[in-house]
């Protein structure tokens, strides 16, 4: 038997260690400091997501399969010719926080060091750039002060714009354990909508979208007037106090005014403010609700101000803690992969340029910052950028104003895309497609939210001609004439150089210093265990930073930064405010999770979640489909009435792309405007109009292949075998649709109480089942899919049909396929405790990601019965 392989989960920034045994089974790594054995549902499903249908196996140029040398030559000569004709600013690279550090390092070195253009930016612009800018402004360097150890130490945990129960599930479980061990720990969640996270909170502040800056400035003002202000700390370690106090003196930060502007009651504010003032061990976790805003940097800065004013930084359980989204968002920040960074936490200051040029041995270093993500789209539109290499991202879907982004990408003379799938909306636009080695096949390192560097190790060969991203970059670089600088033969060799650069003429200036690892042998790199930076000669770094009150600024002091809310550039008016974000079981544009039946079961269609009162007021409550539109675009979504969304708002998951539905590409509606300091788009607050679509018919198609004809709206999901397609149309009649869908093959037709069932046969075998109906139904498609490919047996068919029509309800526990219906049944039958529920139904006993929802169902029924008693 082969020994287990220790690697790291390729999804979120918690950065859980994963163990692969000799049979390929995936479990949590007990030895990893991030998760100590736990995994969430996405991590648990890593085995299933490995079998990607339609994997990109060979390079393609203009749709033709080529071998690597030809593809490399096409990219290298294409880039070189454009540079010759138009200069280095005419080419660009768009990367990802999902690239490994080694991939990222060589991409950055090629663009900034040798092509001589800083037009390299990444999806971290959409994700972390506001936090990065706030860290740099306050601490002098992009360094997250806290570590996961602080979760257990904290007595007050403030979660702002973070739905961690779904997005950082293992971190959330660590918090649950911390609260169980220390009942004094309190949680305050700040989020305009109700979430699986807010449901577990001691206090949920449902603020008006975009009012966080006011809220935290209001808190800062209260700190100034209180005993919790740490005068000694401020005097010794902080600058900017006078300017901040002046700003906070404005009457808009009086608690009554803040209440008005945030939509909270004075009592709610007092509870939050008092809890913060009273609790030295306060940890403030923040994520996309803070960063993805028109004032993202100031939002994060306002949180940091409150921690600096109280001296709550660098101490156990006390810090502002920006959670990173992607598995290697932090590694990308370390190599300097953003357009406004140079390398290894150095910016473009002349001294840094000189250092890096000497280190890399280059005389053509980029002169200054390059174009940020959205500026790249502008430049593509203008025709200023003519060649773009996209790696590990699906910008045609995930960028804001995505219809415009797609048009700009289409215009690009040479679009190169490195991906594992040829089917993403971006890959479809590429001239050159390069097949990347995926997770489980590639080798390198990633850094998580807590600055812990872990190894990703391969445990199987890459299929076809797929190759690691670092290799493709080095091949192109060599073909462009940079043989010496890109002669790396392994990720270990790249890592050594990256580590060496972090320490090069550092002299204690930069906290990011892992040069102690620059001498690792290949063998030591293979064996490397997780460790946090800064290392500075030590084996593994400290969990938290700034404990000595010394910051990475020239005077060693942290900087308070005053900022006031700007007038909103787009008034909401009578329209709804669109909020977007994540679902528990999906990852981004679904290229890696959308084909896993288990992960698509909980929410299988792109949807608009709206408060029932807003629906009835707008006359929208009878519609199946809503059209959301604004000046940028439109999209069709299944409507879902949801009490947790405040009236006047609509929440749409960010995940759906043209690969999985005709609707749901929500970024077609999202403005490219964002924070002027960081360049991060405001994905969370966009006004939209909503109209009901009067459908003529709706159907579900369950088949081995796609339906023969597609109506106005469709959405597909994988099943254990075959697929289920939801079809809705407002333009054709039922008769026309029937004809179009059943043009070929022979069809049997059954009337149903609520519609019709048509069974498509080929050579006596069932190829597909089509259920037509007027009103929506919740069918269990798996019951019918089990018939696909078998010969028709009427009694079996009817049995499965009645099972299918009995419906299943929403899936809550994806690991054990336990539905809300079964859970509610058990509760009705007397189950009161989570443990009983777990024992009876097994739900929540594997990865535990659904425990917050189980608790919520139990609590809802308890408060209902309490209400009945009263
Ligand atoms: N399941 C899953 N997990 C993921 C990912 C995934 O795709 N799927 N992606 C990973 C990545 S890259 C990232 S960046 C993280 C993101 O992790 P999170 O930031 O936790 O996720 P989101 O759902 O984008 O947004 C968080 C919350 O911000 C709230 N919000 C909206 N507007 C405001 C506002 O004005 N103020 C406040 N305070 N809150 C607001 C939203 O209602 C939402 O609940 O998740 C990571 N983890
Ligand atoms: N509306 C809205 N939009 C958002 C957000 C939001 O909250 N709301 N959040 C934003 C944020 S925070 C983020 S991080 C982005 C994420 O959005 P994207 O960057 O588009 O994320 P993914 O869909 O994960 O894209 C990763 C791509 O890399 C491919 N891939 C997988 N493994 C490999 C590999 O090893 N090598 C290569 N070369 N490719 C690989 C995948 O198939 C996929 O196509 O979305 C942003 N967009
Ligand atoms: S919390 Fe889940 S998605 Fe995030 S790293 Fe851990 S297992 Fe992966
Ligand atoms: Mo992200």
mmCIF file of C-alpha atoms in Angstrom, residues 694-862:
data_model
loop_
_atom_site.group_PDB
_atom_site.id
_atom_site.type_symbol
_atom_site.label_atom_id
_atom_site.label_comp_id
_atom_site.label_asym_id
_atom_site.label_seq_id
_atom_site.Cartn_x
_atom_site.Cartn_y
_atom_site.Cartn_z
ATOM 1 C CA UNK A 694 -45.462 35.544 -17.688
ATOM 2 C CA UNK A 695 -44.555 32.013 -18.623
ATOM 3 C CA UNK A 696 -46.573 29.888 -21.042
ATOM 4 C CA UNK A 697 -45.313 26.562 -19.791
ATOM 5 C CA UNK A 698 -42.602 24.943 -17.735
ATOM 6 C CA UNK A 699 -40.991 21.540 -17.924
ATOM 7 C CA UNK A 700 -38.325 19.311 -16.475
ATOM 8 C CA UNK A 701 -36.221 17.214 -18.806
ATOM 9 C CA UNK A 702 -34.381 14.225 -17.367
ATOM 10 C CA UNK A 703 -32.111 12.656 -19.909
ATOM 11 C CA UNK A 704 -28.736 11.253 -20.763
ATOM 12 C CA UNK A 705 -28.208 14.077 -23.220
ATOM 13 C CA UNK A 706 -29.340 17.671 -23.548
ATOM 14 C CA UNK A 707 -32.920 18.280 -24.689
ATOM 15 C CA UNK A 708 -33.236 18.669 -28.469
ATOM 16 C CA UNK A 709 -34.420 22.219 -28.259
ATOM 17 C CA UNK A 710 -33.875 24.971 -25.713
ATOM 18 C CA UNK A 711 -36.482 27.553 -24.737
ATOM 19 C CA UNK A 712 -36.025 31.096 -23.470
ATOM 20 C CA UNK A 713 -34.809 29.940 -20.035
ATOM 21 C CA UNK A 714 -33.036 26.765 -19.109
ATOM 22 C CA UNK A 715 -30.865 25.542 -16.313
ATOM 23 C CA UNK A 716 -29.153 22.194 -15.990
ATOM 24 C CA UNK A 717 -27.874 20.125 -13.113
ATOM 25 C CA UNK A 718 -26.077 16.796 -13.017
ATOM 26 C CA UNK A 719 -27.703 13.720 -11.494
ATOM 27 C CA UNK A 720 -26.130 10.483 -10.315
ATOM 28 C CA UNK A 721 -26.689 9.429 -13.928
ATOM 29 C CA UNK A 722 -27.834 11.824 -16.627
ATOM 30 C CA UNK A 723 -28.895 15.408 -16.132
ATOM 31 C CA UNK A 724 -32.000 17.325 -15.147
ATOM 32 C CA UNK A 725 -32.880 20.441 -17.127
ATOM 33 C CA UNK A 726 -35.453 22.974 -16.002
ATOM 34 C CA UNK A 727 -37.134 24.661 -18.971
ATOM 35 C CA UNK A 728 -39.422 27.699 -18.894
ATOM 36 C CA UNK A 729 -40.766 29.799 -21.737
ATOM 37 C CA UNK A 730 -42.960 32.850 -22.190
ATOM 38 C CA UNK A 731 -42.800 32.957 -25.948
ATOM 39 C CA UNK A 732 -43.891 29.594 -27.341
ATOM 40 C CA UNK A 733 -47.095 27.719 -26.689
ATOM 41 C CA UNK A 734 -47.061 24.395 -24.936
ATOM 42 C CA UNK A 735 -47.962 22.653 -28.226
ATOM 43 C CA UNK A 736 -45.085 24.298 -30.072
ATOM 44 C CA UNK A 737 -42.652 23.422 -27.322
ATOM 45 C CA UNK A 738 -43.834 19.825 -27.274
ATOM 46 C CA UNK A 739 -43.285 19.510 -30.989
ATOM 47 C CA UNK A 740 -39.845 21.070 -30.794
ATOM 48 C CA UNK A 741 -38.744 18.899 -27.895
ATOM 49 C CA UNK A 742 -40.055 15.602 -29.266
ATOM 50 C CA UNK A 743 -39.152 15.984 -32.925
ATOM 51 C CA UNK A 744 -37.120 12.775 -33.083
ATOM 52 C CA UNK A 745 -37.538 9.295 -31.603
ATOM 53 C CA UNK A 746 -40.715 7.687 -30.337
ATOM 54 C CA UNK A 747 -42.633 9.100 -27.385
ATOM 55 C CA UNK A 748 -45.130 7.723 -24.924
ATOM 56 C CA UNK A 749 -47.500 10.156 -23.346
ATOM 57 C CA UNK A 750 -49.125 10.005 -19.861
ATOM 58 C CA UNK A 751 -51.497 12.568 -18.414
ATOM 59 C CA UNK A 752 -50.632 13.670 -14.878
ATOM 60 C CA UNK A 753 -52.836 15.537 -12.403
ATOM 61 C CA UNK A 754 -50.681 18.636 -12.869
ATOM 62 C CA UNK A 755 -49.478 18.176 -16.453
ATOM 63 C CA UNK A 756 -48.104 15.461 -18.739
ATOM 64 C CA UNK A 757 -45.249 12.997 -18.782
ATOM 65 C CA UNK A 758 -43.596 12.123 -22.089
ATOM 66 C CA UNK A 759 -41.145 9.265 -22.243
ATOM 67 C CA UNK A 760 -38.673 9.226 -25.119
ATOM 68 C CA UNK A 761 -37.630 5.780 -26.331
ATOM 69 C CA UNK A 762 -34.888 4.590 -28.613
ATOM 70 C CA UNK A 763 -34.750 0.913 -29.495
ATOM 71 C CA UNK A 764 -37.120 0.304 -26.590
ATOM 72 C CA UNK A 765 -34.813 1.999 -24.064
ATOM 73 C CA UNK A 766 -35.673 5.133 -22.135
ATOM 74 C CA UNK A 767 -33.570 8.068 -23.376
ATOM 75 C CA UNK A 768 -35.325 10.857 -21.609
ATOM 76 C CA UNK A 769 -38.358 11.911 -19.620
ATOM 77 C CA UNK A 770 -40.161 15.160 -20.084
ATOM 78 C CA UNK A 771 -42.559 16.490 -17.458
ATOM 79 C CA UNK A 772 -44.739 19.378 -18.545
ATOM 80 C CA UNK A 773 -46.802 21.449 -16.161
ATOM 81 C CA UNK A 774 -48.331 24.838 -15.531
ATOM 82 C CA UNK A 775 -47.406 25.436 -11.940
ATOM 83 C CA UNK A 776 -44.061 24.803 -10.313
ATOM 84 C CA UNK A 777 -43.404 21.452 -8.725
ATOM 85 C CA UNK A 778 -40.656 20.076 -6.641
ATOM 86 C CA UNK A 779 -39.756 16.812 -8.236
ATOM 87 C CA UNK A 780 -37.078 14.408 -7.209
ATOM 88 C CA UNK A 781 -35.367 13.883 -10.562
ATOM 89 C CA UNK A 782 -33.078 11.139 -9.260
ATOM 90 C CA UNK A 783 -36.088 8.813 -8.954
ATOM 91 C CA UNK A 784 -36.760 9.092 -12.685
ATOM 92 C CA UNK A 785 -33.121 9.264 -13.754
ATOM 93 C CA UNK A 786 -32.626 5.756 -12.412
ATOM 94 C CA UNK A 787 -34.783 4.602 -15.361
ATOM 95 C CA UNK A 788 -32.559 6.115 -18.045
ATOM 96 C CA UNK A 789 -31.122 3.552 -20.422
ATOM 97 C CA UNK A 790 -33.420 0.763 -19.196
ATOM 98 C CA UNK A 791 -36.288 -0.853 -21.085
ATOM 99 C CA UNK A 792 -39.693 0.547 -20.369
ATOM 100 C CA UNK A 793 -41.614 -1.275 -17.632
ATOM 101 C CA UNK A 794 -44.868 0.605 -17.007
ATOM 102 C CA UNK A 795 -45.284 -0.503 -13.384
ATOM 103 C CA UNK A 796 -41.721 0.483 -12.502
ATOM 104 C CA UNK A 797 -42.143 3.775 -14.313
ATOM 105 C CA UNK A 798 -45.310 4.604 -12.392
ATOM 106 C CA UNK A 799 -43.669 3.698 -9.096
ATOM 107 C CA UNK A 800 -40.684 5.951 -9.778
ATOM 108 C CA UNK A 801 -42.965 8.672 -11.075
ATOM 109 C CA UNK A 802 -44.995 8.817 -7.886
ATOM 110 C CA UNK A 803 -41.747 8.933 -5.910
ATOM 111 C CA UNK A 804 -40.480 11.726 -8.101
ATOM 112 C CA UNK A 805 -43.672 13.741 -7.765
ATOM 113 C CA UNK A 806 -43.777 13.277 -4.005
ATOM 114 C CA UNK A 807 -40.830 15.645 -4.140
ATOM 115 C CA UNK A 808 -37.904 15.821 -1.831
ATOM 116 C CA UNK A 809 -37.757 19.403 -0.734
ATOM 117 C CA UNK A 810 -34.562 21.311 -0.304
ATOM 118 C CA UNK A 811 -31.437 19.332 0.429
ATOM 119 C CA UNK A 812 -29.868 20.432 3.698
ATOM 120 C CA UNK A 813 -27.194 17.811 4.352
ATOM 121 C CA UNK A 814 -25.346 17.225 1.101
ATOM 122 C CA UNK A 815 -23.114 14.502 2.563
ATOM 123 C CA UNK A 816 -25.984 12.153 3.545
ATOM 124 C CA UNK A 817 -28.652 13.532 1.173
ATOM 125 C CA UNK A 818 -30.986 14.575 3.969
ATOM 126 C CA UNK A 819 -33.755 16.948 2.913
ATOM 127 C CA UNK A 820 -35.486 19.729 4.816
ATOM 128 C CA UNK A 821 -38.693 17.707 4.545
ATOM 129 C CA UNK A 822 -37.219 14.755 6.454
ATOM 130 C CA UNK A 823 -35.691 17.033 9.056
ATOM 131 C CA UNK A 824 -38.962 18.855 9.640
ATOM 132 C CA UNK A 825 -40.720 15.496 9.896
ATOM 133 C CA UNK A 826 -38.294 14.328 12.569
ATOM 134 C CA UNK A 827 -38.759 17.583 14.474
ATOM 135 C CA UNK A 828 -42.533 17.240 14.269
ATOM 136 C CA UNK A 829 -42.163 13.734 15.638
ATOM 137 C CA UNK A 830 -40.460 15.138 18.717
ATOM 138 C CA UNK A 831 -36.749 15.605 18.026
ATOM 139 C CA UNK A 832 -35.510 18.645 19.932
ATOM 140 C CA UNK A 833 -31.736 18.379 20.085
ATOM 141 C CA UNK A 834 -29.146 18.534 17.353
ATOM 142 C CA UNK A 835 -27.557 15.309 18.629
ATOM 143 C CA UNK A 836 -30.854 13.415 18.292
ATOM 144 C CA UNK A 837 -31.292 14.702 14.768
ATOM 145 C CA UNK A 838 -27.773 13.612 13.937
ATOM 146 C CA UNK A 839 -28.366 10.176 15.402
ATOM 147 C CA UNK A 840 -31.654 9.600 13.620
ATOM 148 C CA UNK A 841 -30.906 10.964 10.175
ATOM 149 C CA UNK A 842 -27.077 11.143 10.154
ATOM 150 C CA UNK A 843 -27.369 14.714 8.877
ATOM 151 C CA UNK A 844 -24.516 16.965 9.943
ATOM 152 C CA UNK A 845 -22.326 14.077 11.042
ATOM 153 C CA UNK A 846 -19.770 14.124 8.264
ATOM 154 C CA UNK A 847 -18.425 17.532 7.282
ATOM 155 C CA UNK A 848 -20.733 19.498 9.569
ATOM 156 C CA UNK A 849 -21.285 22.329 7.049
ATOM 157 C CA UNK A 850 -25.066 22.050 7.508
ATOM 158 C CA UNK A 851 -25.039 22.215 11.315
ATOM 159 C CA UNK A 852 -25.914 25.937 11.335
ATOM 160 C CA UNK A 853 -28.988 25.157 9.212
ATOM 161 C CA UNK A 854 -29.969 22.189 11.362
ATOM 162 C CA UNK A 855 -29.781 24.408 14.439
ATOM 163 C CA UNK A 856 -31.852 26.988 12.666
ATOM 164 C CA UNK A 857 -34.589 24.468 11.794
ATOM 165 C CA UNK A 858 -34.641 23.254 15.400
ATOM 166 C CA UNK A 859 -34.738 26.787 16.762
ATOM 167 C CA UNK A 860 -37.445 27.852 14.314
ATOM 168 C CA UNK A 861 -39.695 25.027 15.439
ATOM 169 C CA UNK A 862 -38.947 25.763 19.110
#
